[in-house]
């Protein structure tokens, strides 16, 4: 975000140094989180998450596909994020395309692990129908409606909420097939299996401003950052992904400390998110 005066920059930096940010939060406090689920009827699952002025939507579409020959016992998941040009001034022109690609790749890396599937936050083996022949392909689409900082954390929360809202049709294999032939399938229109999100991580981004780091940075705070580290952590406290942004280098000891802080913060974030998801699903069922 451009256009901050020197006085505004010093105010932001000074507040963070004193553990009192411009909006009254402490360094490691998130803005209020609001969740809505089931907002897109045509999708298998969907959710909207708001963190302050950041507003994002995630939807999940499940389609029958064929497993990769390299990973015959795993389904496939793809993630794509669209940054609306009206969400923030920096999204206008090619800025939106570049950010969409960067965010999509980062989410893919943090939630799905490496190409081998090792360290994946989403259990790809649960998407198999017939090993080597039939699987579910999940297409996760994110939309940035408005942006006031901390996009990765908000999008990962929306994806987790959308997956918890996802129902995958029950599949009955009517007849096995030999060789390369595809088996006959009966896909239910009435019975759905709930997607297991117990292993799906959240992303905690620690943004370094001066000598300190903060969570859930606003756009103004992000404009003052020297670097940021995003850590994808699941309920067991295991790291599923890690990415760094910003040109300033970080000492390895600082990164280790940031990971430790992110792990602590992730527990509080997951508790709040799970509570909001449960409340949203209760409203949806009414």
mmCIF file of C-alpha atoms in Angstrom:
data_model
loop_
_atom_site.group_PDB
_atom_site.id
_atom_site.type_symbol
_atom_site.label_atom_id
_atom_site.label_comp_id
_atom_site.label_asym_id
_atom_site.label_seq_id
_atom_site.Cartn_x
_atom_site.Cartn_y
_atom_site.Cartn_z
ATOM 1 C CA UNK A 1 0.000 0.000 0.000
ATOM 2 C CA UNK A 2 1.521 3.309 -1.044
ATOM 3 C CA UNK A 3 0.957 6.858 0.125
ATOM 4 C CA UNK A 4 1.736 6.645 3.846
ATOM 5 C CA UNK A 5 3.381 9.742 5.250
ATOM 6 C CA UNK A 6 6.536 9.522 7.340
ATOM 7 C CA UNK A 7 4.462 10.302 10.428
ATOM 8 C CA UNK A 8 2.041 7.453 9.686
ATOM 9 C CA UNK A 9 4.916 5.032 9.124
ATOM 10 C CA UNK A 10 6.537 6.000 12.426
ATOM 11 C CA UNK A 11 3.173 5.681 14.178
ATOM 12 C CA UNK A 12 2.723 2.126 12.867
ATOM 13 C CA UNK A 13 6.299 1.107 13.698
ATOM 14 C CA UNK A 14 6.195 2.740 17.149
ATOM 15 C CA UNK A 15 2.891 1.092 18.050
ATOM 16 C CA UNK A 16 4.168 -2.357 17.054
ATOM 17 C CA UNK A 17 7.359 -1.790 19.082
ATOM 18 C CA UNK A 18 5.179 -1.016 22.134
ATOM 19 C CA UNK A 19 2.837 -3.967 21.471
ATOM 20 C CA UNK A 20 -0.098 -1.656 20.735
ATOM 21 C CA UNK A 21 -1.090 -1.588 17.088
ATOM 22 C CA UNK A 22 -3.080 1.107 15.290
ATOM 23 C CA UNK A 23 -6.374 -0.763 15.755
ATOM 24 C CA UNK A 24 -5.705 -1.539 19.425
ATOM 25 C CA UNK A 25 -4.521 -5.133 18.957
ATOM 26 C CA UNK A 26 -1.412 -6.712 20.427
ATOM 27 C CA UNK A 27 1.273 -8.073 18.099
ATOM 28 C CA UNK A 28 0.001 -11.674 18.181
ATOM 29 C CA UNK A 29 -3.750 -10.980 18.086
ATOM 30 C CA UNK A 30 -5.973 -11.639 15.074
ATOM 31 C CA UNK A 31 -8.832 -9.417 14.002
ATOM 32 C CA UNK A 32 -12.355 -10.821 14.588
ATOM 33 C CA UNK A 33 -13.070 -13.782 12.283
ATOM 34 C CA UNK A 34 -16.502 -14.335 10.741
ATOM 35 C CA UNK A 35 -17.457 -17.482 8.812
ATOM 36 C CA UNK A 36 -20.422 -18.346 6.585
ATOM 37 C CA UNK A 37 -20.799 -21.794 5.005
ATOM 38 C CA UNK A 38 -22.882 -23.199 2.157
ATOM 39 C CA UNK A 39 -23.075 -19.866 0.337
ATOM 40 C CA UNK A 40 -22.740 -21.387 -3.180
ATOM 41 C CA UNK A 41 -25.495 -24.020 -3.709
ATOM 42 C CA UNK A 42 -23.956 -25.381 -6.939
ATOM 43 C CA UNK A 43 -20.677 -26.281 -5.203
ATOM 44 C CA UNK A 44 -20.015 -29.412 -3.143
ATOM 45 C CA UNK A 45 -18.855 -27.105 -0.373
ATOM 46 C CA UNK A 46 -18.268 -23.385 0.115
ATOM 47 C CA UNK A 47 -17.449 -20.787 2.735
ATOM 48 C CA UNK A 48 -16.872 -17.076 3.200
ATOM 49 C CA UNK A 49 -14.363 -15.754 5.730
ATOM 50 C CA UNK A 50 -13.906 -12.178 6.883
ATOM 51 C CA UNK A 51 -10.934 -10.934 8.887
ATOM 52 C CA UNK A 52 -11.348 -7.209 9.384
ATOM 53 C CA UNK A 53 -11.433 -5.631 5.925
ATOM 54 C CA UNK A 54 -10.217 -8.819 4.219
ATOM 55 C CA UNK A 55 -13.111 -10.776 2.711
ATOM 56 C CA UNK A 56 -12.573 -14.058 0.810
ATOM 57 C CA UNK A 57 -14.684 -16.914 -0.562
ATOM 58 C CA UNK A 58 -13.679 -20.527 -1.201
ATOM 59 C CA UNK A 59 -15.662 -23.182 -3.061
ATOM 60 C CA UNK A 60 -15.024 -26.894 -3.634
ATOM 61 C CA UNK A 61 -16.200 -28.841 -6.683
ATOM 62 C CA UNK A 62 -15.768 -32.632 -6.786
ATOM 63 C CA UNK A 63 -15.571 -34.481 -10.113
ATOM 64 C CA UNK A 64 -14.814 -38.090 -10.990
ATOM 65 C CA UNK A 65 -11.354 -38.443 -12.526
ATOM 66 C CA UNK A 66 -8.517 -40.884 -13.109
ATOM 67 C CA UNK A 67 -5.508 -41.092 -10.733
ATOM 68 C CA UNK A 68 -2.076 -40.191 -11.982
ATOM 69 C CA UNK A 69 0.005 -43.228 -13.039
ATOM 70 C CA UNK A 70 2.704 -41.966 -10.667
ATOM 71 C CA UNK A 71 0.262 -41.870 -7.714
ATOM 72 C CA UNK A 72 -2.350 -44.558 -8.452
ATOM 73 C CA UNK A 73 -3.560 -44.622 -4.831
ATOM 74 C CA UNK A 74 -4.264 -40.885 -4.508
ATOM 75 C CA UNK A 75 -6.862 -38.457 -5.776
ATOM 76 C CA UNK A 76 -6.048 -34.978 -7.055
ATOM 77 C CA UNK A 77 -6.596 -31.487 -5.697
ATOM 78 C CA UNK A 78 -6.003 -28.197 -7.469
ATOM 79 C CA UNK A 79 -6.223 -24.720 -5.982
ATOM 80 C CA UNK A 80 -6.772 -21.508 -7.896
ATOM 81 C CA UNK A 81 -7.314 -18.048 -6.450
ATOM 82 C CA UNK A 82 -8.837 -15.133 -8.327
ATOM 83 C CA UNK A 83 -8.051 -11.645 -7.038
ATOM 84 C CA UNK A 84 -10.882 -9.321 -8.036
ATOM 85 C CA UNK A 85 -9.547 -6.047 -9.519
ATOM 86 C CA UNK A 86 -11.964 -4.183 -7.228
ATOM 87 C CA UNK A 87 -10.578 -5.836 -4.071
ATOM 88 C CA UNK A 88 -7.608 -3.460 -3.756
ATOM 89 C CA UNK A 89 -5.810 -0.876 -5.930
ATOM 90 C CA UNK A 90 -2.757 -3.161 -6.307
ATOM 91 C CA UNK A 91 -4.971 -5.766 -8.038
ATOM 92 C CA UNK A 92 -5.635 -3.553 -11.046
ATOM 93 C CA UNK A 93 -4.059 -4.519 -14.389
ATOM 94 C CA UNK A 94 -1.481 -7.318 -14.321
ATOM 95 C CA UNK A 95 -1.108 -6.996 -10.558
ATOM 96 C CA UNK A 96 -4.168 -9.209 -10.025
ATOM 97 C CA UNK A 97 -2.857 -11.961 -12.347
ATOM 98 C CA UNK A 98 0.587 -12.015 -10.748
ATOM 99 C CA UNK A 99 -0.817 -12.080 -7.211
ATOM 100 C CA UNK A 100 -3.387 -14.760 -8.140
ATOM 101 C CA UNK A 101 -0.602 -17.014 -9.426
ATOM 102 C CA UNK A 102 1.645 -16.352 -6.426
ATOM 103 C CA UNK A 103 -1.101 -16.990 -3.865
ATOM 104 C CA UNK A 104 -2.391 -20.099 -5.690
ATOM 105 C CA UNK A 105 1.095 -21.657 -5.824
ATOM 106 C CA UNK A 106 1.771 -20.824 -2.166
ATOM 107 C CA UNK A 107 -1.527 -22.351 -1.008
ATOM 108 C CA UNK A 108 -0.901 -25.428 -3.134
ATOM 109 C CA UNK A 109 2.547 -25.818 -1.553
ATOM 110 C CA UNK A 110 1.358 -25.192 2.013
ATOM 111 C CA UNK A 111 -1.742 -27.401 1.867
ATOM 112 C CA UNK A 112 -0.671 -30.179 -0.496
ATOM 113 C CA UNK A 113 3.013 -30.606 0.327
ATOM 114 C CA UNK A 114 5.455 -31.662 -2.397
ATOM 115 C CA UNK A 115 4.674 -33.278 -5.740
ATOM 116 C CA UNK A 116 5.048 -36.682 -4.114
ATOM 117 C CA UNK A 117 2.199 -35.835 -1.760
ATOM 118 C CA UNK A 118 4.505 -36.182 1.239
ATOM 119 C CA UNK A 119 3.559 -33.774 4.003
ATOM 120 C CA UNK A 120 0.183 -33.050 2.409
ATOM 121 C CA UNK A 121 -2.315 -31.299 4.658
ATOM 122 C CA UNK A 122 -5.150 -32.860 2.655
ATOM 123 C CA UNK A 123 -5.337 -36.680 2.680
ATOM 124 C CA UNK A 124 -5.266 -37.470 -1.048
ATOM 125 C CA UNK A 125 -5.657 -41.221 -0.455
ATOM 126 C CA UNK A 126 -9.183 -40.579 0.908
ATOM 127 C CA UNK A 127 -10.201 -39.444 -2.595
ATOM 128 C CA UNK A 128 -9.586 -42.849 -4.215
ATOM 129 C CA UNK A 129 -12.630 -44.823 -5.456
ATOM 130 C CA UNK A 130 -10.863 -47.642 -7.352
ATOM 131 C CA UNK A 131 -7.075 -47.684 -7.045
ATOM 132 C CA UNK A 132 -5.347 -46.845 -10.310
ATOM 133 C CA UNK A 133 -8.636 -46.274 -12.136
ATOM 134 C CA UNK A 134 -11.094 -43.910 -10.446
ATOM 135 C CA UNK A 135 -10.650 -41.065 -8.009
ATOM 136 C CA UNK A 136 -12.229 -37.798 -7.001
ATOM 137 C CA UNK A 137 -10.679 -34.610 -8.329
ATOM 138 C CA UNK A 138 -11.257 -31.631 -6.041
ATOM 139 C CA UNK A 139 -11.181 -28.178 -7.606
ATOM 140 C CA UNK A 140 -10.789 -25.508 -4.920
ATOM 141 C CA UNK A 141 -11.445 -21.977 -6.110
ATOM 142 C CA UNK A 142 -10.771 -18.908 -3.998
ATOM 143 C CA UNK A 143 -12.016 -15.380 -4.618
ATOM 144 C CA UNK A 144 -10.621 -12.272 -2.949
ATOM 145 C CA UNK A 145 -13.610 -9.948 -2.566
ATOM 146 C CA UNK A 146 -11.741 -7.257 -0.661
ATOM 147 C CA UNK A 147 -8.231 -7.100 0.730
ATOM 148 C CA UNK A 148 -6.891 -5.368 3.812
ATOM 149 C CA UNK A 149 -3.873 -7.590 4.406
ATOM 150 C CA UNK A 150 -3.167 -11.181 5.464
ATOM 151 C CA UNK A 151 -4.638 -12.867 2.400
ATOM 152 C CA UNK A 152 -2.944 -16.255 2.868
ATOM 153 C CA UNK A 153 -4.283 -16.816 6.379
ATOM 154 C CA UNK A 154 -7.799 -15.750 5.379
ATOM 155 C CA UNK A 155 -7.797 -17.954 2.266
ATOM 156 C CA UNK A 156 -6.490 -21.000 4.138
ATOM 157 C CA UNK A 157 -9.237 -20.488 6.752
ATOM 158 C CA UNK A 158 -11.860 -20.218 3.991
ATOM 159 C CA UNK A 159 -10.557 -23.398 2.317
ATOM 160 C CA UNK A 160 -10.659 -25.308 5.613
ATOM 161 C CA UNK A 161 -14.222 -24.066 6.236
ATOM 162 C CA UNK A 162 -15.291 -24.926 2.669
ATOM 163 C CA UNK A 163 -13.825 -28.440 2.951
ATOM 164 C CA UNK A 164 -15.644 -29.001 6.252
ATOM 165 C CA UNK A 165 -18.828 -28.003 4.388
ATOM 166 C CA UNK A 166 -18.061 -30.380 1.496
ATOM 167 C CA UNK A 167 -20.190 -33.440 0.835
ATOM 168 C CA UNK A 168 -18.773 -35.983 -1.632
ATOM 169 C CA UNK A 169 -21.380 -38.249 -3.292
ATOM 170 C CA UNK A 170 -21.261 -41.893 -2.252
ATOM 171 C CA UNK A 171 -20.001 -44.075 -5.122
ATOM 172 C CA UNK A 172 -20.961 -47.704 -5.636
ATOM 173 C CA UNK A 173 -18.822 -49.739 -8.041
ATOM 174 C CA UNK A 174 -21.487 -51.617 -10.018
ATOM 175 C CA UNK A 175 -19.071 -53.796 -11.969
ATOM 176 C CA UNK A 176 -15.330 -54.211 -11.795
ATOM 177 C CA UNK A 177 -13.401 -53.836 -15.047
ATOM 178 C CA UNK A 178 -10.357 -55.723 -16.208
ATOM 179 C CA UNK A 179 -7.234 -54.248 -17.770
ATOM 180 C CA UNK A 180 -7.466 -50.608 -18.737
ATOM 181 C CA UNK A 181 -11.270 -50.545 -18.871
ATOM 182 C CA UNK A 182 -13.052 -48.226 -16.465
ATOM 183 C CA UNK A 183 -15.442 -49.843 -13.950
ATOM 184 C CA UNK A 184 -19.153 -49.050 -13.983
ATOM 185 C CA UNK A 185 -20.085 -46.562 -11.276
ATOM 186 C CA UNK A 186 -23.303 -45.559 -9.582
ATOM 187 C CA UNK A 187 -23.010 -42.071 -8.080
ATOM 188 C CA UNK A 188 -25.617 -41.229 -5.464
ATOM 189 C CA UNK A 189 -27.627 -38.007 -5.618
ATOM 190 C CA UNK A 190 -28.824 -38.417 -2.046
ATOM 191 C CA UNK A 191 -25.992 -39.897 0.028
ATOM 192 C CA UNK A 192 -22.923 -37.781 0.716
ATOM 193 C CA UNK A 193 -19.745 -38.451 2.662
ATOM 194 C CA UNK A 194 -18.441 -35.607 4.791
ATOM 195 C CA UNK A 195 -14.901 -34.611 3.935
ATOM 196 C CA UNK A 196 -12.511 -35.203 6.845
ATOM 197 C CA UNK A 197 -10.799 -31.909 7.689
ATOM 198 C CA UNK A 198 -9.087 -33.035 10.897
ATOM 199 C CA UNK A 199 -5.694 -32.977 9.149
ATOM 200 C CA UNK A 200 -6.259 -29.809 7.123
ATOM 201 C CA UNK A 201 -3.887 -27.101 8.391
ATOM 202 C CA UNK A 202 -4.243 -23.372 8.828
ATOM 203 C CA UNK A 203 -1.666 -20.846 7.693
ATOM 204 C CA UNK A 204 -0.187 -18.405 10.195
ATOM 205 C CA UNK A 205 1.756 -15.534 8.640
ATOM 206 C CA UNK A 206 4.239 -13.677 10.802
ATOM 207 C CA UNK A 207 5.127 -10.277 9.352
ATOM 208 C CA UNK A 208 8.369 -8.648 10.506
ATOM 209 C CA UNK A 209 8.180 -4.912 11.124
ATOM 210 C CA UNK A 210 11.358 -3.457 12.594
ATOM 211 C CA UNK A 211 12.657 -5.798 15.278
ATOM 212 C CA UNK A 212 9.261 -7.378 15.973
ATOM 213 C CA UNK A 213 6.803 -9.619 14.143
ATOM 214 C CA UNK A 214 3.032 -9.546 14.105
ATOM 215 C CA UNK A 215 0.156 -11.773 12.959
ATOM 216 C CA UNK A 216 -2.788 -10.783 10.762
ATOM 217 C CA UNK A 217 -1.128 -7.668 9.370
ATOM 218 C CA UNK A 218 -3.298 -5.017 7.720
ATOM 219 C CA UNK A 219 -2.352 -3.563 4.336
ATOM 220 C CA UNK A 220 -0.775 -0.544 6.035
ATOM 221 C CA UNK A 221 1.301 -2.785 8.297
ATOM 222 C CA UNK A 222 2.337 -4.967 5.353
ATOM 223 C CA UNK A 223 3.640 -1.869 3.570
ATOM 224 C CA UNK A 224 6.180 -1.498 6.384
ATOM 225 C CA UNK A 225 7.344 -5.111 6.422
ATOM 226 C CA UNK A 226 10.883 -6.218 5.658
ATOM 227 C CA UNK A 227 9.914 -9.899 5.323
ATOM 228 C CA UNK A 228 7.132 -12.336 6.175
ATOM 229 C CA UNK A 229 7.067 -16.057 6.925
ATOM 230 C CA UNK A 230 3.904 -18.122 6.390
ATOM 231 C CA UNK A 231 3.737 -21.428 8.264
ATOM 232 C CA UNK A 232 1.127 -24.094 7.511
ATOM 233 C CA UNK A 233 0.396 -26.053 10.701
ATOM 234 C CA UNK A 234 -2.122 -28.827 11.414
ATOM 235 C CA UNK A 235 -3.981 -29.715 14.607
ATOM 236 C CA UNK A 236 -1.128 -31.993 15.761
ATOM 237 C CA UNK A 237 1.309 -29.092 15.580
ATOM 238 C CA UNK A 238 3.082 -30.537 12.534
ATOM 239 C CA UNK A 239 4.361 -28.188 9.832
ATOM 240 C CA UNK A 240 2.830 -28.926 6.417
ATOM 241 C CA UNK A 241 4.421 -26.041 4.532
ATOM 242 C CA UNK A 242 6.611 -22.980 4.891
ATOM 243 C CA UNK A 243 7.153 -19.986 2.643
ATOM 244 C CA UNK A 244 8.963 -16.654 2.967
ATOM 245 C CA UNK A 245 8.255 -13.357 1.229
ATOM 246 C CA UNK A 246 10.182 -10.099 1.177
ATOM 247 C CA UNK A 247 13.716 -9.271 0.155
ATOM 248 C CA UNK A 248 15.286 -8.963 3.611
ATOM 249 C CA UNK A 249 17.177 -12.035 4.774
ATOM 250 C CA UNK A 250 16.389 -13.686 8.103
ATOM 251 C CA UNK A 251 18.779 -15.366 10.501
ATOM 252 C CA UNK A 252 17.938 -19.087 10.908
ATOM 253 C CA UNK A 253 17.440 -18.571 14.646
ATOM 254 C CA UNK A 254 14.790 -15.918 13.921
ATOM 255 C CA UNK A 255 12.961 -18.277 11.553
ATOM 256 C CA UNK A 256 12.969 -21.008 14.211
ATOM 257 C CA UNK A 257 11.559 -18.560 16.741
ATOM 258 C CA UNK A 258 8.878 -17.446 14.258
ATOM 259 C CA UNK A 259 7.908 -21.098 13.657
ATOM 260 C CA UNK A 260 7.601 -21.634 17.413
ATOM 261 C CA UNK A 261 5.387 -18.551 17.775
ATOM 262 C CA UNK A 262 3.307 -19.585 14.738
ATOM 263 C CA UNK A 263 2.730 -23.016 16.278
ATOM 264 C CA UNK A 264 1.448 -21.417 19.496
ATOM 265 C CA UNK A 265 -0.771 -18.947 17.620
ATOM 266 C CA UNK A 266 -2.137 -21.677 15.307
ATOM 267 C CA UNK A 267 -3.731 -23.500 18.254
ATOM 268 C CA UNK A 268 -5.754 -20.408 19.185
ATOM 269 C CA UNK A 269 -6.601 -19.716 15.528
ATOM 270 C CA UNK A 270 -7.840 -23.284 14.928
ATOM 271 C CA UNK A 271 -9.990 -23.202 18.064
ATOM 272 C CA UNK A 272 -11.592 -19.921 16.954
ATOM 273 C CA UNK A 273 -12.033 -21.138 13.398
ATOM 274 C CA UNK A 274 -13.574 -24.478 14.455
ATOM 275 C CA UNK A 275 -15.977 -22.597 16.730
ATOM 276 C CA UNK A 276 -16.975 -20.216 13.915
ATOM 277 C CA UNK A 277 -17.411 -23.102 11.435
ATOM 278 C CA UNK A 278 -19.641 -25.003 13.878
ATOM 279 C CA UNK A 279 -21.736 -21.890 14.483
ATOM 280 C CA UNK A 280 -22.028 -21.211 10.739
ATOM 281 C CA UNK A 281 -23.106 -24.797 9.988
ATOM 282 C CA UNK A 282 -25.703 -24.626 12.761
ATOM 283 C CA UNK A 283 -27.164 -21.493 11.163
ATOM 284 C CA UNK A 284 -27.129 -23.183 7.734
ATOM 285 C CA UNK A 285 -29.152 -26.137 9.065
ATOM 286 C CA UNK A 286 -31.876 -23.929 10.566
#
